[in-house]
PDB file of C-alpha atoms and ligand atoms in Angstrom:
ATOM      1  CA  MET A  25      -3.911  -3.609  27.681  1.00 69.00           C
ATOM      2  CA  THR A  26      -6.673  -6.256  27.888  1.00 81.00           C
ATOM      3  CA  ASN A  27      -6.336  -9.507  25.965  1.00 76.00           C
ATOM      4  CA  ASP A  28      -9.506  -8.682  24.039  1.00 82.00           C
ATOM      5  CA  THR A  29      -7.970  -5.469  22.751  1.00 88.00           C
ATOM      6  CA  LYS A  30      -4.722  -7.254  21.861  1.00 93.00           C
ATOM      7  CA  ARG A  31      -6.679  -9.923  19.989  1.00 95.00           C
ATOM      8  CA  ALA A  32      -8.692  -7.380  18.009  1.00 97.00           C
ATOM      9  CA  PRO A  33      -7.815  -7.416  14.303  1.00 97.00           C
ATOM     10  CA  ILE A  34      -5.598  -5.036  12.400  1.00 98.00           C
ATOM     11  CA  GLY A  35      -7.722  -3.316   9.737  1.00 98.00           C
ATOM     12  CA  VAL A  36      -6.099  -2.818   6.339  1.00 98.00           C
ATOM     13  CA  PHE A  37      -7.594  -1.117   3.311  1.00 98.00           C
ATOM     14  CA  ASP A  38      -6.611  -0.340  -0.240  1.00 96.00           C
ATOM     15  CA  SER A  39      -8.465   0.807  -3.328  1.00 93.00           C
ATOM     16  CA  GLY A  40      -8.218  -2.743  -4.656  1.00 88.00           C
ATOM     17  CA  ILE A  41      -5.782  -5.566  -4.685  1.00 84.00           C
ATOM     18  CA  GLY A  42      -2.451  -3.800  -4.105  1.00 89.00           C
ATOM     19  CA  GLY A  43      -2.743  -3.585  -0.324  1.00 94.00           C
ATOM     20  CA  LEU A  44      -2.434  -7.364  -0.209  1.00 93.00           C
ATOM     21  CA  THR A  45       1.310  -6.836  -0.674  1.00 90.00           C
ATOM     22  CA  VAL A  46       1.211  -5.077   2.706  1.00 95.00           C
ATOM     23  CA  VAL A  47      -0.922  -7.855   4.246  1.00 96.00           C
ATOM     24  CA  ARG A  48       1.625 -10.390   3.017  1.00 94.00           C
ATOM     25  CA  GLU A  49       4.395  -8.571   4.868  1.00 94.00           C
ATOM     26  CA  ILE A  50       2.283  -8.180   8.024  1.00 97.00           C
ATOM     27  CA  ILE A  51       1.544 -11.924   8.021  1.00 96.00           C
ATOM     28  CA  GLY A  52       5.246 -12.694   7.523  1.00 95.00           C
ATOM     29  CA  ARG A  53       6.311 -10.452  10.402  1.00 96.00           C
ATOM     30  CA  LEU A  54       3.335 -10.801  12.752  1.00 97.00           C
ATOM     31  CA  PRO A  55       1.826 -14.240  12.092  1.00 95.00           C
ATOM     32  CA  ARG A  56      -0.351 -14.215  15.228  1.00 96.00           C
ATOM     33  CA  GLU A  57      -2.245 -11.086  14.298  1.00 97.00           C
ATOM     34  CA  ASN A  58      -5.853 -11.234  13.174  1.00 97.00           C
ATOM     35  CA  ILE A  59      -6.364  -9.188  10.013  1.00 97.00           C
ATOM     36  CA  ILE A  60      -9.362  -7.705   8.232  1.00 97.00           C
ATOM     37  CA  TYR A  61      -8.707  -6.514   4.689  1.00 97.00           C
ATOM     38  CA  LEU A  62     -10.969  -4.295   2.657  1.00 97.00           C
ATOM     39  CA  GLY A  63     -10.338  -3.709  -1.049  1.00 95.00           C
ATOM     40  CA  ASP A  64     -12.563  -1.035  -2.558  1.00 95.00           C
ATOM     41  CA  THR A  65     -12.583  -2.831  -5.901  1.00 91.00           C
ATOM     42  CA  ALA A  66     -15.862  -1.247  -6.991  1.00 93.00           C
ATOM     43  CA  ARG A  67     -14.286   2.210  -6.947  1.00 94.00           C
ATOM     44  CA  VAL A  68     -10.687   1.473  -7.933  1.00 90.00           C
ATOM     45  CA  PRO A  69      -8.672   3.357  -9.164  1.00 90.00           C
ATOM     46  CA  TYR A  70      -8.216   6.121  -6.604  1.00 94.00           C
ATOM     47  CA  GLY A  71      -5.060   7.411  -8.222  1.00 91.00           C
ATOM     48  CA  THR A  72      -6.806   9.370 -10.938  1.00 90.00           C
ATOM     49  CA  LYS A  73      -9.485  10.877  -8.688  1.00 94.00           C
ATOM     50  CA  SER A  74      -9.564  14.178  -6.816  1.00 94.00           C
ATOM     51  CA  SER A  75      -8.323  14.435  -3.208  1.00 94.00           C
ATOM     52  CA  ARG A  76     -11.842  15.219  -2.061  1.00 95.00           C
ATOM     53  CA  THR A  77     -13.195  11.984  -3.529  1.00 96.00           C
ATOM     54  CA  VAL A  78     -10.302   9.880  -2.216  1.00 96.00           C
ATOM     55  CA  ILE A  79     -10.793  11.322   1.300  1.00 96.00           C
ATOM     56  CA  ALA A  80     -14.526  10.515   1.160  1.00 95.00           C
ATOM     57  CA  TYR A  81     -13.850   6.938  -0.022  1.00 96.00           C
ATOM     58  CA  SER A  82     -11.134   6.481   2.612  1.00 97.00           C
ATOM     59  CA  LEU A  83     -13.544   7.546   5.354  1.00 95.00           C
ATOM     60  CA  HIS A  84     -16.073   4.969   4.101  1.00 95.00           C
ATOM     61  CA  ASN A  85     -13.411   2.257   4.150  1.00 97.00           C
ATOM     62  CA  ALA A  86     -12.152   3.229   7.587  1.00 96.00           C
ATOM     63  CA  GLY A  87     -15.732   3.432   8.920  1.00 95.00           C
ATOM     64  CA  PHE A  88     -16.395  -0.129   7.768  1.00 96.00           C
ATOM     65  CA  LEU A  89     -13.214  -1.467   9.374  1.00 97.00           C
ATOM     66  CA  LEU A  90     -13.859   0.449  12.581  1.00 96.00           C
ATOM     67  CA  SER A  91     -17.311  -1.145  12.787  1.00 95.00           C
ATOM     68  CA  ARG A  92     -15.506  -4.528  12.877  1.00 95.00           C
ATOM     69  CA  GLY A  93     -13.657  -3.584  16.068  1.00 96.00           C
ATOM     70  CA  ILE A  94     -10.103  -3.117  14.747  1.00 98.00           C
ATOM     71  CA  LYS A  95      -7.246  -2.099  17.071  1.00 97.00           C
ATOM     72  CA  MET A  96      -5.205  -0.352  14.382  1.00 98.00           C
ATOM     73  CA  LEU A  97      -5.834   1.034  10.895  1.00 98.00           C
ATOM     74  CA  VAL A  98      -3.354   0.480   8.077  1.00 98.00           C
ATOM     75  CA  VAL A  99      -3.874   2.603   4.983  1.00 98.00           C
ATOM     76  CA  ALA A 100      -2.255   0.251   2.473  1.00 97.00           C
ATOM     77  CA  CYS A 101      -2.780   2.605  -0.450  1.00 96.00           C
ATOM     78  CA  ASN A 102      -0.310   5.322  -1.370  1.00 95.00           C
ATOM     79  CA  THR A 103      -2.948   7.557  -2.925  1.00 94.00           C
ATOM     80  CA  SER A 104      -5.103   7.428   0.169  1.00 97.00           C
ATOM     81  CA  SER A 105      -2.081   7.802   2.480  1.00 97.00           C
ATOM     82  CA  ALA A 106      -0.973  10.839   0.476  1.00 94.00           C
ATOM     83  CA  VAL A 107      -4.213  12.745   0.768  1.00 95.00           C
ATOM     84  CA  SER A 108      -6.347  11.343   3.578  1.00 96.00           C
ATOM     85  CA  LEU A 109      -4.009  10.375   6.428  1.00 95.00           C
ATOM     86  CA  PRO A 110      -4.517  13.656   8.351  1.00 94.00           C
ATOM     87  CA  SER A 111      -8.343  13.310   8.112  1.00 94.00           C
ATOM     88  CA  LEU A 112      -8.239   9.663   9.188  1.00 96.00           C
ATOM     89  CA  SER A 113      -5.851  10.316  12.089  1.00 94.00           C
ATOM     90  CA  ARG A 114      -8.098  13.157  13.270  1.00 94.00           C
ATOM     91  CA  GLU A 115     -11.243  11.008  13.148  1.00 91.00           C
ATOM     92  CA  PHE A 116      -9.821   7.914  14.827  1.00 89.00           C
ATOM     93  CA  GLU A 117      -8.619   7.247  18.322  1.00 92.00           C
ATOM     94  CA  ILE A 118      -6.870   4.017  17.368  1.00 95.00           C
ATOM     95  CA  PRO A 119      -3.369   4.159  15.805  1.00 96.00           C
ATOM     96  CA  VAL A 120      -3.422   4.946  12.066  1.00 97.00           C
ATOM     97  CA  ILE A 121      -0.479   4.273   9.770  1.00 97.00           C
ATOM     98  CA  GLY A 122       0.046   4.896   6.048  1.00 97.00           C
ATOM     99  CA  VAL A 123       2.650   3.561   3.631  1.00 97.00           C
ATOM    100  CA  ILE A 124       4.405   6.774   2.598  1.00 96.00           C
ATOM    101  CA  GLY A 125       6.360   7.566   5.772  1.00 96.00           C
ATOM    102  CA  PRO A 126       7.945   4.099   6.040  1.00 96.00           C
ATOM    103  CA  GLY A 127       8.795   4.023   2.295  1.00 96.00           C
ATOM    104  CA  ALA A 128      10.370   7.484   2.350  1.00 97.00           C
ATOM    105  CA  LYS A 129      12.431   6.569   5.432  1.00 95.00           C
ATOM    106  CA  LYS A 130      13.829   3.482   3.701  1.00 96.00           C
ATOM    107  CA  ALA A 131      14.638   5.452   0.516  1.00 97.00           C
ATOM    108  CA  GLY A 132      16.476   8.081   2.584  1.00 96.00           C
ATOM    109  CA  GLU A 133      18.577   5.340   4.183  1.00 96.00           C
ATOM    110  CA  ALA A 134      19.235   3.472   0.920  1.00 97.00           C
ATOM    111  CA  THR A 135      20.413   6.314  -1.354  1.00 97.00           C
ATOM    112  CA  LYS A 136      24.135   6.912  -1.677  1.00 96.00           C
ATOM    113  CA  SER A 137      24.050   9.418  -4.519  1.00 96.00           C
ATOM    114  CA  GLY A 138      21.225  11.454  -2.937  1.00 96.00           C
ATOM    115  CA  ARG A 139      19.170  11.183  -6.142  1.00 97.00           C
ATOM    116  CA  VAL A 140      15.906   9.334  -5.601  1.00 98.00           C
ATOM    117  CA  GLY A 141      13.122   8.560  -8.053  1.00 98.00           C
ATOM    118  CA  VAL A 142       9.501   8.140  -7.024  1.00 98.00           C
ATOM    119  CA  ILE A 143       6.774   6.559  -9.132  1.00 98.00           C
ATOM    120  CA  GLY A 144       3.115   6.488  -8.166  1.00 96.00           C
ATOM    121  CA  THR A 145      -0.391   7.285  -9.283  1.00 93.00           C
ATOM    122  CA  PRO A 146      -1.139  10.793 -10.648  1.00 93.00           C
ATOM    123  CA  SER A 147      -2.782  11.788  -7.327  1.00 91.00           C
ATOM    124  CA  THR A 148       0.137  10.569  -5.212  1.00 93.00           C
ATOM    125  CA  ILE A 149       2.686  12.363  -7.396  1.00 96.00           C
ATOM    126  CA  LYS A 150       0.567  15.530  -7.537  1.00 94.00           C
ATOM    127  CA  SER A 151       0.295  15.557  -3.727  1.00 94.00           C
ATOM    128  CA  SER A 152       4.136  15.677  -3.423  1.00 96.00           C
ATOM    129  CA  ALA A 153       3.710  13.517  -0.310  1.00 95.00           C
ATOM    130  CA  TYR A 154       6.920  11.535  -0.944  1.00 96.00           C
ATOM    131  CA  LYS A 155       8.847  14.668  -1.863  1.00 95.00           C
ATOM    132  CA  LYS A 156       7.817  16.337   1.403  1.00 96.00           C
ATOM    133  CA  ALA A 157       8.556  13.201   3.457  1.00 96.00           C
ATOM    134  CA  LEU A 158      11.986  12.767   1.842  1.00 96.00           C
ATOM    135  CA  GLU A 159      12.877  16.454   2.181  1.00 95.00           C
ATOM    136  CA  ALA A 160      11.969  16.246   5.864  1.00 95.00           C
ATOM    137  CA  ILE A 161      14.452  13.368   6.220  1.00 93.00           C
ATOM    138  CA  SER A 162      17.205  15.158   4.305  1.00 92.00           C
ATOM    139  CA  PRO A 163      16.834  18.488   2.458  1.00 94.00           C
ATOM    140  CA  GLN A 164      19.864  17.541   0.320  1.00 94.00           C
ATOM    141  CA  ILE A 165      18.076  14.662  -1.423  1.00 96.00           C
ATOM    142  CA  GLU A 166      17.107  15.391  -5.027  1.00 97.00           C
ATOM    143  CA  ILE A 167      13.736  13.863  -5.867  1.00 97.00           C
ATOM    144  CA  TYR A 168      12.464  13.035  -9.339  1.00 97.00           C
ATOM    145  CA  SER A 169       8.866  11.896  -9.659  1.00 97.00           C
ATOM    146  CA  ARG A 170       6.654  10.473 -12.345  1.00 97.00           C
ATOM    147  CA  ALA A 171       3.119   9.152 -12.433  1.00 97.00           C
ATOM    148  CA  CYS A 172       2.761   5.716 -14.057  1.00 97.00           C
ATOM    149  CA  PRO A 173      -1.014   5.235 -14.237  1.00 94.00           C
ATOM    150  CA  LEU A 174      -0.998   2.224 -16.573  1.00 95.00           C
ATOM    151  CA  PHE A 175       0.898   0.100 -14.028  1.00 94.00           C
ATOM    152  CA  VAL A 176      -2.271  -0.246 -11.938  1.00 89.00           C
ATOM    153  CA  PRO A 177      -4.494  -1.929 -14.560  1.00 88.00           C
ATOM    154  CA  LEU A 178      -1.520  -4.070 -15.622  1.00 91.00           C
ATOM    155  CA  ALA A 179      -1.128  -5.343 -12.053  1.00 87.00           C
ATOM    156  CA  GLU A 180      -4.872  -5.817 -11.564  1.00 78.00           C
ATOM    157  CA  GLU A 181      -5.023  -7.746 -14.844  1.00 81.00           C
ATOM    158  CA  GLY A 182      -2.063  -9.917 -13.875  1.00 83.00           C
ATOM    159  CA  TRP A 183       0.004  -8.662 -16.839  1.00 89.00           C
ATOM    160  CA  THR A 184       3.108  -8.055 -14.795  1.00 90.00           C
ATOM    161  CA  GLU A 185       5.794  -9.560 -17.007  1.00 92.00           C
ATOM    162  CA  GLY A 186       6.373  -9.860 -20.736  1.00 94.00           C
ATOM    163  CA  GLU A 187       6.574  -7.638 -23.764  1.00 96.00           C
ATOM    164  CA  ILE A 188       3.652  -5.322 -23.058  1.00 96.00           C
ATOM    165  CA  SER A 189       4.561  -4.514 -19.457  1.00 97.00           C
ATOM    166  CA  GLU A 190       8.216  -4.026 -20.431  1.00 98.00           C
ATOM    167  CA  LEU A 191       7.381  -1.592 -23.230  1.00 98.00           C
ATOM    168  CA  ILE A 192       5.188   0.471 -20.907  1.00 98.00           C
ATOM    169  CA  ALA A 193       7.812   0.378 -18.155  1.00 98.00           C
ATOM    170  CA  LYS A 194      10.539   1.510 -20.582  1.00 98.00           C
ATOM    171  CA  GLU A 195       8.458   4.461 -21.667  1.00 98.00           C
ATOM    172  CA  TYR A 196       7.643   5.555 -18.106  1.00 98.00           C
ATOM    173  CA  LEU A 197      11.086   4.945 -16.630  1.00 98.00           C
ATOM    174  CA  ALA A 198      13.314   6.381 -19.385  1.00 97.00           C
ATOM    175  CA  PRO A 199      13.699   9.823 -17.700  1.00 96.00           C
ATOM    176  CA  PHE A 200      15.013   8.248 -14.482  1.00 96.00           C
ATOM    177  CA  LYS A 201      18.018   6.863 -16.339  1.00 92.00           C
ATOM    178  CA  GLU A 202      18.974  10.416 -17.317  1.00 92.00           C
ATOM    179  CA  TYR A 203      18.502  11.682 -13.753  1.00 94.00           C
ATOM    180  CA  ASP A 204      21.031   9.056 -12.644  1.00 90.00           C
ATOM    181  CA  ILE A 205      19.074   7.983  -9.577  1.00 97.00           C
ATOM    182  CA  ASP A 206      20.250   5.073  -7.401  1.00 97.00           C
ATOM    183  CA  VAL A 207      16.960   4.425  -5.565  1.00 98.00           C
ATOM    184  CA  LEU A 208      13.467   4.155  -7.010  1.00 98.00           C
ATOM    185  CA  VAL A 209      10.475   4.190  -4.667  1.00 97.00           C
ATOM    186  CA  LEU A 210       7.528   2.073  -5.773  1.00 96.00           C
ATOM    187  CA  GLY A 211       5.010   4.604  -4.484  1.00 95.00           C
ATOM    188  CA  CYS A 212       1.929   2.521  -5.174  1.00 94.00           C
ATOM    189  CA  THR A 213       0.951  -0.730  -3.502  1.00 91.00           C
ATOM    190  CA  HIS A 214       0.203  -2.273  -6.894  1.00 89.00           C
ATOM    191  CA  TYR A 215       3.717  -1.772  -8.222  1.00 92.00           C
ATOM    192  CA  PRO A 216       5.547  -4.522  -6.260  1.00 90.00           C
ATOM    193  CA  LEU A 217       3.893  -6.962  -8.653  1.00 88.00           C
ATOM    194  CA  LEU A 218       5.791  -5.335 -11.495  1.00 94.00           C
ATOM    195  CA  LYS A 219       9.071  -5.419  -9.556  1.00 94.00           C
ATOM    196  CA  PRO A 220      10.892  -7.907 -11.857  1.00 96.00           C
ATOM    197  CA  THR A 221       9.945  -5.857 -14.924  1.00 98.00           C
ATOM    198  CA  ILE A 222      10.858  -2.529 -13.307  1.00 98.00           C
ATOM    199  CA  GLN A 223      14.175  -3.976 -12.063  1.00 98.00           C
ATOM    200  CA  LYS A 224      14.935  -5.350 -15.546  1.00 97.00           C
ATOM    201  CA  VAL A 225      14.261  -1.984 -17.174  1.00 97.00           C
ATOM    202  CA  MET A 226      16.152   0.048 -14.531  1.00 97.00           C
ATOM    203  CA  GLY A 227      19.064  -2.402 -14.153  1.00 97.00           C
ATOM    204  CA  ASP A 228      20.474  -4.203 -11.115  1.00 96.00           C
ATOM    205  CA  GLY A 229      22.334  -1.140  -9.829  1.00 95.00           C
ATOM    206  CA  ILE A 230      19.077   0.545  -8.798  1.00 98.00           C
ATOM    207  CA  THR A 231      17.550  -0.222  -5.395  1.00 98.00           C
ATOM    208  CA  LEU A 232      13.785  -0.575  -5.525  1.00 97.00           C
ATOM    209  CA  VAL A 233      12.032   0.463  -2.325  1.00 95.00           C
ATOM    210  CA  ASP A 234       8.855  -1.440  -1.565  1.00 91.00           C
ATOM    211  CA  SER A 235       7.083   0.319   1.267  1.00 87.00           C
ATOM    212  CA  ALA A 236       5.068  -2.790   2.199  1.00 90.00           C
ATOM    213  CA  GLU A 237       8.028  -4.296   4.036  1.00 88.00           C
ATOM    214  CA  GLU A 238       8.881  -1.048   5.834  1.00 91.00           C
ATOM    215  CA  THR A 239       5.254  -0.490   6.795  1.00 95.00           C
ATOM    216  CA  ALA A 240       5.054  -3.951   8.370  1.00 96.00           C
ATOM    217  CA  LYS A 241       8.151  -3.127  10.495  1.00 95.00           C
ATOM    218  CA  GLU A 242       6.565   0.129  11.618  1.00 96.00           C
ATOM    219  CA  ILE A 243       3.287  -1.659  12.463  1.00 98.00           C
ATOM    220  CA  GLU A 244       5.201  -4.065  14.678  1.00 97.00           C
ATOM    221  CA  SER A 245       6.948  -1.290  16.577  1.00 96.00           C
ATOM    222  CA  MET A 246       3.733   0.745  16.972  1.00 97.00           C
ATOM    223  CA  LEU A 247       1.870  -2.282  18.370  1.00 97.00           C
ATOM    224  CA  HIS A 248       4.799  -3.129  20.620  1.00 97.00           C
ATOM    225  CA  GLU A 249       5.059   0.426  21.987  1.00 96.00           C
ATOM    226  CA  ARG A 250       1.330   0.452  22.789  1.00 96.00           C
ATOM    227  CA  ASP A 251       1.347  -3.068  24.247  1.00 96.00           C
ATOM    228  CA  LEU A 252      -1.085  -4.143  21.541  1.00 96.00           C
ATOM    229  CA  LEU A 253       0.704  -7.163  20.052  1.00 97.00           C
ATOM    230  CA  ASN A 254      -1.499 -10.266  20.027  1.00 96.00           C
ATOM    231  CA  ASP A 255       0.176 -12.823  22.259  1.00 88.00           C
ATOM    232  CA  GLY A 256      -2.685 -15.348  22.028  1.00 84.00           C
ATOM    233  CA  THR A 257      -1.922 -18.804  20.661  1.00 84.00           C
ATOM    234  CA  GLY A 258      -5.120 -19.473  18.690  1.00 86.00           C
ATOM    235  CA  ALA A 259      -5.107 -19.735  14.882  1.00 90.00           C
ATOM    236  CA  PRO A 260      -5.182 -16.205  13.460  1.00 94.00           C
ATOM    237  CA  ALA A 261      -8.327 -15.069  11.640  1.00 94.00           C
ATOM    238  CA  ARG A 262      -8.006 -13.467   8.205  1.00 94.00           C
ATOM    239  CA  GLU A 263     -11.053 -11.861   6.670  1.00 95.00           C
ATOM    240  CA  TYR A 264     -11.160 -10.381   3.187  1.00 95.00           C
ATOM    241  CA  TYR A 265     -13.877  -7.987   2.066  1.00 95.00           C
ATOM    242  CA  LEU A 266     -14.306  -6.417  -1.350  1.00 94.00           C
ATOM    243  CA  THR A 267     -16.777  -3.903  -2.650  1.00 95.00           C
ATOM    244  CA  ASP A 268     -16.900  -5.831  -5.944  1.00 93.00           C
ATOM    245  CA  VAL A 269     -15.722  -9.338  -6.784  1.00 88.00           C
ATOM    246  CA  SER A 270     -14.482  -9.966 -10.317  1.00 78.00           C
ATOM    247  CA  ASP A 271     -13.645 -13.333 -11.875  1.00 75.00           C
ATOM    248  CA  THR A 272      -9.939 -12.552 -12.034  1.00 73.00           C
ATOM    249  CA  PHE A 273      -9.642 -11.276  -8.478  1.00 76.00           C
ATOM    250  CA  VAL A 274      -9.151 -14.587  -6.692  1.00 80.00           C
ATOM    251  CA  SER A 275      -6.274 -15.780  -8.894  1.00 78.00           C
ATOM    252  CA  VAL A 276      -4.532 -12.406  -9.099  1.00 79.00           C
ATOM    253  CA  ALA A 277      -5.063 -11.745  -5.386  1.00 85.00           C
ATOM    254  CA  GLY A 278      -3.460 -15.075  -4.543  1.00 84.00           C
ATOM    255  CA  ARG A 279      -0.309 -13.953  -6.335  1.00 79.00           C
ATOM    256  CA  PHE A 280      -0.239 -10.629  -4.465  1.00 83.00           C
ATOM    257  CA  LEU A 281      -0.749 -12.322  -1.134  1.00 87.00           C
ATOM    258  CA  GLY A 282       1.378 -15.406  -1.724  1.00 83.00           C
ATOM    259  CA  GLU A 283      -1.447 -17.697  -0.636  1.00 83.00           C
ATOM    260  CA  ARG A 284      -4.915 -18.526  -1.884  1.00 84.00           C
ATOM    261  CA  ILE A 285      -7.768 -16.479  -0.462  1.00 86.00           C
ATOM    262  CA  GLU A 286     -10.619 -18.781   0.483  1.00 79.00           C
ATOM    263  CA  ASN A 287     -13.111 -16.459   2.130  1.00 83.00           C
ATOM    264  CA  ILE A 288     -13.950 -13.303   0.203  1.00 89.00           C
ATOM    265  CA  GLU A 289     -17.112 -11.459   1.084  1.00 92.00           C
ATOM    266  CA  MET A 290     -18.671  -8.649  -0.924  1.00 93.00           C
ATOM    267  CA  VAL A 291     -19.825  -5.656   1.104  1.00 94.00           C
ATOM    268  CA  ASP A 292     -21.590  -2.349   0.585  1.00 90.00           C
ATOM    269  CA  ILE A 293     -19.649   0.186   2.623  1.00 87.00           C
ATOM    270  CA  THR A 294     -21.181   3.435   1.450  1.00 77.00           C
ATOM    271  CA  GLY A 295     -23.270   3.716   4.598  1.00 66.00           C
ATOM    272  CA  THR A 296     -20.367   3.246   6.991  1.00 59.00           C
ATOM    273  CA  ALA A 297     -18.623   6.624   6.779  1.00 53.00           C
ATOM    274  CA  LEU A 298     -17.914   8.256  10.125  1.00 49.00           C
TER     275      LEU A 298
HETATM  276  N1  DGL B   3      -3.467   1.277  -4.436  1.00 62.48           N
HETATM  277  C1  DGL B   3      -3.284   2.541  -5.081  1.00 62.48           C
HETATM  278  C2  DGL B   3      -2.043   3.217  -4.530  1.00 62.48           C
HETATM  279  O1  DGL B   3      -1.248   2.605  -3.832  1.00 62.48           O
HETATM  280  C3  DGL B   3      -3.162   2.429  -6.560  1.00 62.48           C
HETATM  281  C4  DGL B   3      -4.404   2.046  -7.263  1.00 62.48           C
HETATM  282  C5  DGL B   3      -5.361   3.189  -7.429  1.00 62.48           C
HETATM  283  O2  DGL B   3      -5.144   4.096  -8.223  1.00 62.48           O
HETATM  284  O3  DGL B   3      -6.347   3.133  -6.730  1.00 62.48           O
HETATM  285  O4  DGL B   3      -1.847   4.379  -4.800  1.00 62.48           O
END
C-alpha cells in the first residue's frame, strides 16, 4: 500500500456528538491516524426517524467524508449502523465498519448467565440488529431490549449525572433488574456519557458494554490486515465538521472526546450523497 493511502484519514460519522466516544478510543489506540469527524448535528436525532430517512442521511454523511479522501469509513452511530451498513458497504470500495458487530461480540464474551440487555434508540431496538448479531454469536443467549430515547437529549445537553438523569434511568432500566441480566449493552454512542448513572442504577454486578472500545480494536485489526496503518511520524491531523454548531457543543463535545476541540467547521452536506 502506498504511503499516501496509509496517511489518508479515517472518516467517522455520527448523528451528532456521540461518535466522539468512538474517536476518543481510536485516538487512544491509534494515535498516529489522521481523523475526519462529521456530526450531523442539524438532523440529530436519527434514532426516532424511519430507516429510509436514516439511510439517506447516512449516504450524505458518507459522501461528504469520501470527498475528503478517507481510507476507511467508521459508522459511529448505532442507529445508522443498524439500518444503513449494508447500503454503505455496497456503495463503497473502502472498508466500512459499524459499532454493532464489535459491541455484540464483546457482550457475547462477557455474559456468564447468558442473559443480556440491550438499550438503544427506538430505531436501533426496532431493527433487532443487536438481537440478530448476538443470536449469530450464540443462539442460547437470551436478549432483552428497550429503547431509551430520552438518554440522547440528556447526553447532548450535558445532563449526565444527578437527580434528573437518575430518575429517567431508573424508569427505563427497571425491567432489566427483573430479567436478571448480567451484561447491558449501551447500544447508542451517546450512552457512554451516562455510564456512571447507568452503572449506579444497575449496580456494580452488571457489566456495561461500550462498543466504542471494541470498535477501535476492530478498526486496528482491519487496517493492519489491509496494510493501511499510518506509519508516518508527522503530527496527526484531526478535523471536525458539523452540520450545525450550537453554543453548548464545544464544551459538551470536549467531555465526550476527553480533549478540547479547537477547529470545528460547519458544512452543508446535502449535496454530497453518492
Ligand atoms: N448516535 C445515535 C446512535 O448511536 C443516537 C442519537 C440519535 O438518535 O441520533 O444511535
